[in-house]
Coordinates of C-alpha atoms in Angstrom, one line a residue:
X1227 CA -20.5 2.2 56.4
X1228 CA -16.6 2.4 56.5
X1229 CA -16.4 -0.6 54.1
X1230 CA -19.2 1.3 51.8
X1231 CA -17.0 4.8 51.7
X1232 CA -13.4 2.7 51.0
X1233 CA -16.0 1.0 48.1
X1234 CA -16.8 4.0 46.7
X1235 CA -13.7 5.6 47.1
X1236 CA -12.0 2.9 44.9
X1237 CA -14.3 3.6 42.2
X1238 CA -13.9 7.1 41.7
X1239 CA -10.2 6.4 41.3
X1240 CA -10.4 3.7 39.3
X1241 CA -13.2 6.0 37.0
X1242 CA -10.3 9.1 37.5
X1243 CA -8.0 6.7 36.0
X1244 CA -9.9 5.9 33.1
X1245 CA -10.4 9.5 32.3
X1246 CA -7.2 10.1 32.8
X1247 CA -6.1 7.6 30.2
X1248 CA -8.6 8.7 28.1
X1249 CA -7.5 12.8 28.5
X1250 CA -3.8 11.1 28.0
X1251 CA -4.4 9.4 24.8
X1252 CA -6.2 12.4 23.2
X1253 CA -3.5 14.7 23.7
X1254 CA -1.3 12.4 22.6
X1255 CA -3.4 12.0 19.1
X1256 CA -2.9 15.9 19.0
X1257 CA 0.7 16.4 19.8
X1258 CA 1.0 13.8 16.9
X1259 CA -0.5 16.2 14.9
X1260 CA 0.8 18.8 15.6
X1261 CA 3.9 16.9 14.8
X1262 CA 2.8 15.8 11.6
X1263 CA 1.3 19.4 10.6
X1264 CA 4.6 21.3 11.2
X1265 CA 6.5 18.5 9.1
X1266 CA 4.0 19.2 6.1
X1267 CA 1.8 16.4 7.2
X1268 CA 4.6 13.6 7.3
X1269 CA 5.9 12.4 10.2
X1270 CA 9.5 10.5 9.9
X1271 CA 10.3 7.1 11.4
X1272 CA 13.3 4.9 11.0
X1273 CA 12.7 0.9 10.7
X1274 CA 15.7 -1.5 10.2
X1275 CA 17.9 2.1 9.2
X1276 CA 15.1 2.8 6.2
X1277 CA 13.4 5.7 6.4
X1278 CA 9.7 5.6 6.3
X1279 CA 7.3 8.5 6.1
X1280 CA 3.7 8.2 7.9
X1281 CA 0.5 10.6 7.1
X1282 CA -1.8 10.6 9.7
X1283 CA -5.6 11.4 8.7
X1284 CA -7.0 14.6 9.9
X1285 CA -9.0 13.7 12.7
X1286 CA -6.9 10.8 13.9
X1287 CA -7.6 9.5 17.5
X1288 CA -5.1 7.6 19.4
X1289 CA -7.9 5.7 21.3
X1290 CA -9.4 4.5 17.7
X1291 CA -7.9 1.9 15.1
X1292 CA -7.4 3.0 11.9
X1293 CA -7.2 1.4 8.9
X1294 CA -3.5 1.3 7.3
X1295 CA -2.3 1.7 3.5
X1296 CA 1.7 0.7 2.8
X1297 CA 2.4 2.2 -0.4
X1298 CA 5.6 1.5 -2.1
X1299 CA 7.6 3.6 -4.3
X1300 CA 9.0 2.4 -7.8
X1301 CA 12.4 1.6 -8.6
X1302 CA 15.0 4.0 -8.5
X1303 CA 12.3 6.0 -6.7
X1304 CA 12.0 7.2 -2.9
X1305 CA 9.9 7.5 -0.2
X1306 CA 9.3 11.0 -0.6
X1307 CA 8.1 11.7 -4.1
X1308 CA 5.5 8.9 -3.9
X1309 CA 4.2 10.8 -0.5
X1310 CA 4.2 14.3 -2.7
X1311 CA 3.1 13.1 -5.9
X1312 CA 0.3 10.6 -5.9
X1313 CA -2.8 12.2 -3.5
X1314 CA -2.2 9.1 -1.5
X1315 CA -2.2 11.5 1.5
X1316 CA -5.1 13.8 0.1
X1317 CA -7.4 10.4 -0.4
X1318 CA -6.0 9.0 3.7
X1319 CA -7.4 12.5 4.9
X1320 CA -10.9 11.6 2.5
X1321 CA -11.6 8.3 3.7
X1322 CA -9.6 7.5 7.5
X1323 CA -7.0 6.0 7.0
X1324 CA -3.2 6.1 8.1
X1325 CA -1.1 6.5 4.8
X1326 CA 2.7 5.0 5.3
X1327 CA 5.2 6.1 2.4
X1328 CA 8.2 3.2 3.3
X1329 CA 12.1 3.5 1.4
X1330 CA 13.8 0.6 -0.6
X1331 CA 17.1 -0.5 -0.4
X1332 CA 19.5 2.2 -1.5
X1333 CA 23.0 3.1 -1.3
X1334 CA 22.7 6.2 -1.4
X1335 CA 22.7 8.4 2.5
X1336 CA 19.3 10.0 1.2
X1337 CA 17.7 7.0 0.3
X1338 CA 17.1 8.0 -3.7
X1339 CA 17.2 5.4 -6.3
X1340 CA 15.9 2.5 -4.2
X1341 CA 14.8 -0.6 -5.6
X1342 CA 12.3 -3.3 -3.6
X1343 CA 13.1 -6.9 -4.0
X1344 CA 10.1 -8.6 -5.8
X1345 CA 11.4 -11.9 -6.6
X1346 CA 12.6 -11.7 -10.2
X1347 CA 13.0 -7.9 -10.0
X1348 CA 15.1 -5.1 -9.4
X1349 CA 18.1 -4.1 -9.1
X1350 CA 20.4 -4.0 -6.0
X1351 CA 17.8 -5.0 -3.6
X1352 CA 17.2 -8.1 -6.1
X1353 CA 20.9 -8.6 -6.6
X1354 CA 21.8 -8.5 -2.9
X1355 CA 18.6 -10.7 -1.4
X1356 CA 17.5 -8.2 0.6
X1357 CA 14.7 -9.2 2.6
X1358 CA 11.5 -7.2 1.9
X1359 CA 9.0 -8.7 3.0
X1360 CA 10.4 -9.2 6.5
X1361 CA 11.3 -5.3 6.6
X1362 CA 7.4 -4.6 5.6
X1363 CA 6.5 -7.3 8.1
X1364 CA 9.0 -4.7 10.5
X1365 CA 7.2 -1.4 9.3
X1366 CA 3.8 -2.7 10.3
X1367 CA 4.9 -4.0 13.8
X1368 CA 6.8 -0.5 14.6
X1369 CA 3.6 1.4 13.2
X1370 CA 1.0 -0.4 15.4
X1371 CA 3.8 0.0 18.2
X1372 CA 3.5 3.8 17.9
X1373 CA -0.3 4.4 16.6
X1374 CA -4.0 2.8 16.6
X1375 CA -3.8 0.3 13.9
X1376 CA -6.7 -1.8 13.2
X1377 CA -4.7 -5.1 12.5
X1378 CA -7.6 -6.1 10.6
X1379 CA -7.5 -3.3 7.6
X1380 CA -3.9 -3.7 6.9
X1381 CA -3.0 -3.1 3.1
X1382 CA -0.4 -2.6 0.5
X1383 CA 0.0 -1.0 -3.1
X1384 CA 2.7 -0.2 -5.4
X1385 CA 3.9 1.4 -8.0
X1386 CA 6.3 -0.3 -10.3
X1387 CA 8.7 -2.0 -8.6
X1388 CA 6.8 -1.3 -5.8
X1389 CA 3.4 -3.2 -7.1
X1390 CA 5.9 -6.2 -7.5
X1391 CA 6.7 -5.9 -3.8
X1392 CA 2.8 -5.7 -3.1
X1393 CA 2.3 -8.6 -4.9
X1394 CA 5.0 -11.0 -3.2
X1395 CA 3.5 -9.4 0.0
X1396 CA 0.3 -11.3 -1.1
X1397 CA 2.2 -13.8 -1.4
X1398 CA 4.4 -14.3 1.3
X1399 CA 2.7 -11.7 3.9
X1400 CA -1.2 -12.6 3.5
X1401 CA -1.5 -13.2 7.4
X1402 CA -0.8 -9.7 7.9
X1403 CA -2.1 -7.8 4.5
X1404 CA -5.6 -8.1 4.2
X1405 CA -5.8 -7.1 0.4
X1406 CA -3.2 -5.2 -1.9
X1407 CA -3.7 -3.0 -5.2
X1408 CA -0.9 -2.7 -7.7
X1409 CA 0.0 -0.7 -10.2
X1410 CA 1.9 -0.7 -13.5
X1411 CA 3.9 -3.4 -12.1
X1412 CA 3.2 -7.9 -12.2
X1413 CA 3.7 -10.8 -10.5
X1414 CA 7.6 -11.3 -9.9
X1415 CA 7.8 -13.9 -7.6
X1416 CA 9.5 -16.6 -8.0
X1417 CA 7.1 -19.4 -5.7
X1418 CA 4.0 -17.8 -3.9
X1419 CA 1.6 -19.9 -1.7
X1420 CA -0.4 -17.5 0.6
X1421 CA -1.6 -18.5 4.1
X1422 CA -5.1 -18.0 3.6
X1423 CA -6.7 -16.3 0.5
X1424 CA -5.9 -12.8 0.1
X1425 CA -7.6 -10.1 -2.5
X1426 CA -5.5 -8.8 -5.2
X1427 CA -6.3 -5.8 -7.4
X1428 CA -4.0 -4.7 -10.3
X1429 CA -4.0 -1.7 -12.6
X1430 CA -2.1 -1.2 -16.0
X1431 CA -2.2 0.7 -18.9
X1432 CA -2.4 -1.2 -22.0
X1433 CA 0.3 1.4 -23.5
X1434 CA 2.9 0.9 -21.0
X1435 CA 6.2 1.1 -22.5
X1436 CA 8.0 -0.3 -19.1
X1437 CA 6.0 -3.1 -18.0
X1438 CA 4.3 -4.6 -21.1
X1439 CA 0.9 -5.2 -20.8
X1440 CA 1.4 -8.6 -22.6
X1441 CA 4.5 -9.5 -20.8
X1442 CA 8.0 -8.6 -21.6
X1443 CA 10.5 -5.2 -20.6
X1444 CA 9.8 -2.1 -22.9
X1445 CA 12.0 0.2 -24.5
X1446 CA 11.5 2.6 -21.3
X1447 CA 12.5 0.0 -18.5
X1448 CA 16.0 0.6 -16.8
X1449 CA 18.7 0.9 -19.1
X1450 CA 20.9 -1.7 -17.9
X1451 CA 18.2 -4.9 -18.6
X1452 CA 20.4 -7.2 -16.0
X1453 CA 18.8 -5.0 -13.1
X1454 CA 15.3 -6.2 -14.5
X1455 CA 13.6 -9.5 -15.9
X1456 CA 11.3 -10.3 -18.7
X1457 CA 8.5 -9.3 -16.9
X1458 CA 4.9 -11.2 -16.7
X1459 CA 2.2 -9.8 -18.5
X1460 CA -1.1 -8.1 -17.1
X1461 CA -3.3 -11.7 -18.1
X1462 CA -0.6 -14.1 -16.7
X1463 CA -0.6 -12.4 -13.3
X1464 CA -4.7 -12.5 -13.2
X1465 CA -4.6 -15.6 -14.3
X1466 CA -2.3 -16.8 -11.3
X1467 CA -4.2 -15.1 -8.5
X1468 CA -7.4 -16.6 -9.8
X1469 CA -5.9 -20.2 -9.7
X1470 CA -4.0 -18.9 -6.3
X1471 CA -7.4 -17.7 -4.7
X1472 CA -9.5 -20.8 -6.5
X1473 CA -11.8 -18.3 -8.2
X1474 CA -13.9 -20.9 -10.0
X1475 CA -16.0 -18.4 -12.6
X1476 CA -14.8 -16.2 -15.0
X1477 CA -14.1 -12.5 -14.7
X1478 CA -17.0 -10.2 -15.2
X1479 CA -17.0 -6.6 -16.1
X1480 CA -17.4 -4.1 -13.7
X1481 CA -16.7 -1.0 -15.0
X1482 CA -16.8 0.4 -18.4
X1483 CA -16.0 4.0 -18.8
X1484 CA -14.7 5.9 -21.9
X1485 CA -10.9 5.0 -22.0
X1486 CA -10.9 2.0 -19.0
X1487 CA -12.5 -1.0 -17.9
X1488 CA -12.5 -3.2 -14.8
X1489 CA -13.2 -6.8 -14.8
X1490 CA -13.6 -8.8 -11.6
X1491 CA -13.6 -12.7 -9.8
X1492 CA -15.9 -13.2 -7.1
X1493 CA -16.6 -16.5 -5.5
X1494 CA -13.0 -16.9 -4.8
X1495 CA -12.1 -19.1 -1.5
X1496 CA -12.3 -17.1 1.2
X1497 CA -14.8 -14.9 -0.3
X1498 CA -11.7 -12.8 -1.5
X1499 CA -12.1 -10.9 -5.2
X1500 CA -9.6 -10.6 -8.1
X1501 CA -10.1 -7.4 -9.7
X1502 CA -8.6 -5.8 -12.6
X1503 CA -8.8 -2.4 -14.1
X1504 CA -7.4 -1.4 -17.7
X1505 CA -6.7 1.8 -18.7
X1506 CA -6.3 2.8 -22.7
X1507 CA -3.4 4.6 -22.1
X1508 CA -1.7 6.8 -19.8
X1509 CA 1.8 4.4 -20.3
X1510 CA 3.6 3.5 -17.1
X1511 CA 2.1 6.2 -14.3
X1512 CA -0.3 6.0 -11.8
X1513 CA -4.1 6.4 -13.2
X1514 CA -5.7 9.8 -12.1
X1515 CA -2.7 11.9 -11.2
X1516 CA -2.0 15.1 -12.7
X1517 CA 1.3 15.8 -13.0
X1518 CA 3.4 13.3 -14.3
X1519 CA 6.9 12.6 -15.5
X1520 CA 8.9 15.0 -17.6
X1521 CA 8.5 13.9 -20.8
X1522 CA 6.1 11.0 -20.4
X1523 CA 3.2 10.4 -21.7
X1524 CA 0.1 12.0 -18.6
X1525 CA -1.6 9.4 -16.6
X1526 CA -4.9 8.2 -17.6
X1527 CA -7.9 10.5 -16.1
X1528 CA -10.3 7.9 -17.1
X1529 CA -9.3 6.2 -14.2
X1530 CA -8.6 7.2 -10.1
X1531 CA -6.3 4.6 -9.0
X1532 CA -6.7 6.0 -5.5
X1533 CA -10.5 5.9 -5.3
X1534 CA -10.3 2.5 -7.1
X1535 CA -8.1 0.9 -4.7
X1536 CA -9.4 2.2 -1.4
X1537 CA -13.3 0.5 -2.8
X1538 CA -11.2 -2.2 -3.4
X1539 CA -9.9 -2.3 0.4
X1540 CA -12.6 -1.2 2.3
X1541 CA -14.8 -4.2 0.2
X1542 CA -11.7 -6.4 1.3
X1543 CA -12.4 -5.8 5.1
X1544 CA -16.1 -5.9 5.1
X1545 CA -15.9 -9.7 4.5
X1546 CA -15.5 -12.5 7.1

């Protein structure tokens, strides 16, 4: 009877504990949002002396993974105005998933006019061989250190610069990114062999004036052209992540909508897709946006980049 009671006795602490770390990890989820609601929704780490901003979805548990978007600035951008300006936070809060805003290399104490190094582009972080892709390598180990990551729906996109970076994270990072999406910005590296297959989505406006559609810097790239390189065009690029991915059939359309167009590769190793999506114009901005640069030319409305690319990942992590 004695050895019964001591029996039970260690289950109800043992089931005490469990609630207990249950009851603990859900306050925990709160007080980070809480956190992240009196910051405007943005919660401010530091990783390797960079600043990086992190959104948590509404509803986020701490006893849950969640899927996770990197999304990288362009040059001379920051972290900050992508997390304000592109509804990348508005479209984690839709669909679940944990938004994270990182900052290039700057030298500058506020981080502004930071530049990601691609490869064959840009500026200082090019220049100086800073090592990106081990400091977004860094931002996803401190983020699953400090919230529920599923390790499994780990993503990147870019802007710009940025979508270079995303790319050479294919590249160079495909054991940790499941799938990236970038935009307005191509291949820049200079060698790429992936550890496994990796799906790559890519978005451009056949009227960018930065990033030429069919290869080359426009008139609207940074002033001083040492900073950038003669960039690859929209087609190269495909045409290197379907060799990369050994997509043996041609790209299909699937999409056609007044003013843009998506074509895709399926039956790529792997079971990973090439996709990519075309807008008519909208020059070099992020499709679907609504404000856009002072004196640019508005972003494509034809188009959601955001709803595009998060299709794009979710079909990503639903294969093997």
């Amino acid at each position: 009877m004695k050895s019964l009671l001591l029996t039970l006795a260690a289950a109800l602490l043992v089931s005490g504990a469990q609630a207990q770390d249950t009851l603990r990890e859900r306050l925990k989820a709160r007080a980070e949002q809480r956190r992240a609601d009196a910051a405007g929704g943005l919660q401010d780490l530091k990783v390797q002396g960079r600043q990086v901003l992190v959104h948590l979805p509404t509803g986020y548990r701490a006893d849950r993974p969640t899927p996770l978007v990197l999304a990288f600035h362009g040059g001379g951008g920051h972290a900050e105005h992508m997390a304000e300006h592109y509804g990348l936070r508005q479209k984690a809060d839709e669909a679940g998933f944990i938004v994270a805003f990182p900052n290039g290399d700057s030298k500058f104490p506020g981080g502004k006019l930071a530049t990601w190094n691609a490869g064959g582009c840009c500026g200082d972080a090019r220049d100086k061989g800073v090592d990106d892709v081990a400091f977004a390598r860094a931002v996803v180990a401190a983020l699953q250190a400090k919230y529920a990551i599923d390790a499994g729906r780990v993503f990147a996109t870019g802007m710009s610069n940025g979508a270079m970076l995303s790319h050479r994270l294919a590249c160079e990072a495909a054991d940790v990114f499941r799938a990236v999406a970038a935009v307005a910005g191509t291949d820049a590296t200079r060698s790429c062999t992936p550890s496994r297959p990796v799906s790559v989505l890519h978005i451009h406006a056949q009227d960018d004036s930065h990033v030429l559609f069919n290869g080359g810097a426009g008139p609207d790239a940074f002033r001083d052209r040492s900073k950038v390189m003669d960039f690859v065009s929209v087609p190269e690029t495909m045409a290197r992540w379907a060799q990369r991915n050994q997509c043996p059939a041609p790209p299909q359309r699937t999409l056609s909508v007044p003013g843009a167009w998506c074509e895709t590769q399926t039956g790529c190793a792997g079971g990973v897709r090439v996709q990519l999506c075309v807008t008519e114009t909208g020059g070099h901005a992020w499709p679907g946006v609504e404000h856009g640069r002072r004196n640019k030319p508005a972003a494509s409305q034809a188009l959601n980049a955001n709803d595009t690319l998060w299709r794009f990942f979710e079909a990503a992590a639903a294969r093997p």
